[in-house]
Tab-separated table of C-alpha atoms in Angstrom:
chain	number	residue	atom	x	y	z
A	26	GLU	CA	-11.294	8.142	12.125
A	27	TYR	CA	-8.598	5.111	13.017
A	28	LEU	CA	-8.050	4.546	9.317
A	29	LYS	CA	-6.964	7.697	8.199
A	30	THR	CA	-4.108	7.581	11.047
A	31	LEU	CA	-2.910	4.885	9.543
A	32	PRO	CA	-0.039	5.590	7.158
A	33	ASN	CA	1.696	7.309	9.512
A	34	VAL	CA	1.677	4.762	11.592
A	35	LEU	CA	2.760	2.846	8.640
A	36	SER	CA	5.493	6.060	8.110
A	37	LEU	CA	6.744	6.404	11.895
A	38	LEU	CA	7.146	2.160	11.564
A	39	LYS	CA	9.312	2.285	8.461
A	40	LYS	CA	11.543	4.856	10.176
A	41	LEU	CA	11.733	2.745	13.807
A	42	ILE	CA	13.028	-0.099	12.092
A	43	ASN	CA	15.614	2.089	9.963
A	44	ASP	CA	16.511	3.661	13.269
A	45	GLY	CA	16.973	0.544	14.059
A	46	GLU	CA	14.532	1.350	17.652
A	47	ILE	CA	13.945	-1.535	17.994
A	48	THR	CA	11.151	-1.105	21.323
A	49	LYS	CA	9.916	1.492	19.948
A	50	LEU	CA	9.216	-0.778	17.112
A	51	GLY	CA	7.659	-3.336	19.320
A	52	HIS	CA	5.693	-1.803	21.538
A	53	GLU	CA	3.490	0.156	17.984
A	54	LEU	CA	3.544	-2.985	16.600
A	55	HIS	CA	1.632	-3.858	19.455
A	56	LYS	CA	-0.016	-1.004	19.741
A	57	LEU	CA	-1.570	-1.900	16.106
A	58	LYS	CA	-1.769	-5.313	16.312
A	59	GLY	CA	-4.437	-5.167	18.848
A	60	THR	CA	-6.220	-1.641	18.346
A	61	SER	CA	-6.980	-2.847	14.483
A	62	ALA	CA	-7.984	-6.362	16.410
A	63	CYS	CA	-10.501	-4.271	18.633
A	64	LEU	CA	-11.876	-2.658	15.516
A	65	GLY	CA	-12.578	-5.653	13.630
A	66	LEU	CA	-9.270	-5.230	11.514
A	67	SER	CA	-8.319	-8.598	11.458
A	68	ASN	CA	-5.965	-8.162	8.425
A	69	ILE	CA	-4.209	-5.146	9.644
A	70	SER	CA	-3.950	-6.926	13.987
A	71	SER	CA	-2.703	-10.315	12.138
A	72	CYS	CA	-0.081	-8.656	9.596
A	73	ALA	CA	1.116	-6.319	12.788
A	74	ALA	CA	1.252	-9.867	14.792
A	75	HIS	CA	3.263	-11.740	12.624
A	76	LEU	CA	5.817	-8.440	12.577
A	77	ASN	CA	6.228	-8.451	15.812
A	78	VAL	CA	7.028	-12.211	15.676
A	79	LYS	CA	9.312	-11.713	13.160
A	80	LEU	CA	10.617	-8.751	15.573
A	81	LYS	CA	10.817	-10.669	18.370
A	82	ASN	CA	13.629	-13.442	16.233
A	83	ARG	CA	15.218	-10.311	15.017
A	84	MET	CA	14.249	-11.049	11.028
A	85	ILE	CA	12.004	-6.918	10.975
A	86	THR	CA	13.155	-5.534	7.753
A	87	LEU	CA	11.548	-2.697	5.610
A	88	ASP	CA	10.453	-5.096	2.556
A	89	GLU	CA	8.122	-7.024	5.259
A	90	ILE	CA	6.482	-4.055	5.834
A	91	ASN	CA	5.417	-4.261	2.197
A	92	GLU	CA	2.291	-6.872	3.922
A	93	LEU	CA	1.357	-3.884	6.336
A	94	SER	CA	0.996	-1.312	3.743
A	95	THR	CA	-0.897	-3.864	1.405
A	96	ALA	CA	-3.107	-4.567	4.156
A	97	ILE	CA	-4.313	-1.176	5.332
A	98	THR	CA	-3.816	0.224	1.827
A	99	ASP	CA	-7.292	-2.729	1.317
A	100	ALA	CA	-8.321	-0.906	4.694
A	101	LEU	CA	-8.776	2.295	3.521
A	102	LEU	CA	-10.170	1.732	0.018
A	103	ALA	CA	-13.045	-0.406	1.522
A	104	GLU	CA	-13.863	2.765	3.813
A	105	ASN	CA	-13.509	4.558	1.270
A	106	GLU	CA	-16.488	2.690	-0.928
A	107	LYS	CA	-18.586	2.402	1.647
């Protein structure tokens, strides 16, 4: 069920970047990283961690979200194949 929420999370992250909501964006990335790690979704977790570092360095853009989007898509496809 968690995987089904990820497209909405991705949309939220994009909105927060567009709106310049840095604090909220950091919180959401941290939550995504931790929850994904606990559920064994290491690609998503590592992407979120990478984005969080970029955010701390003020270097995050919408283009950076593409890596996370790919990881989410791959996880959803893998789940659907089960």
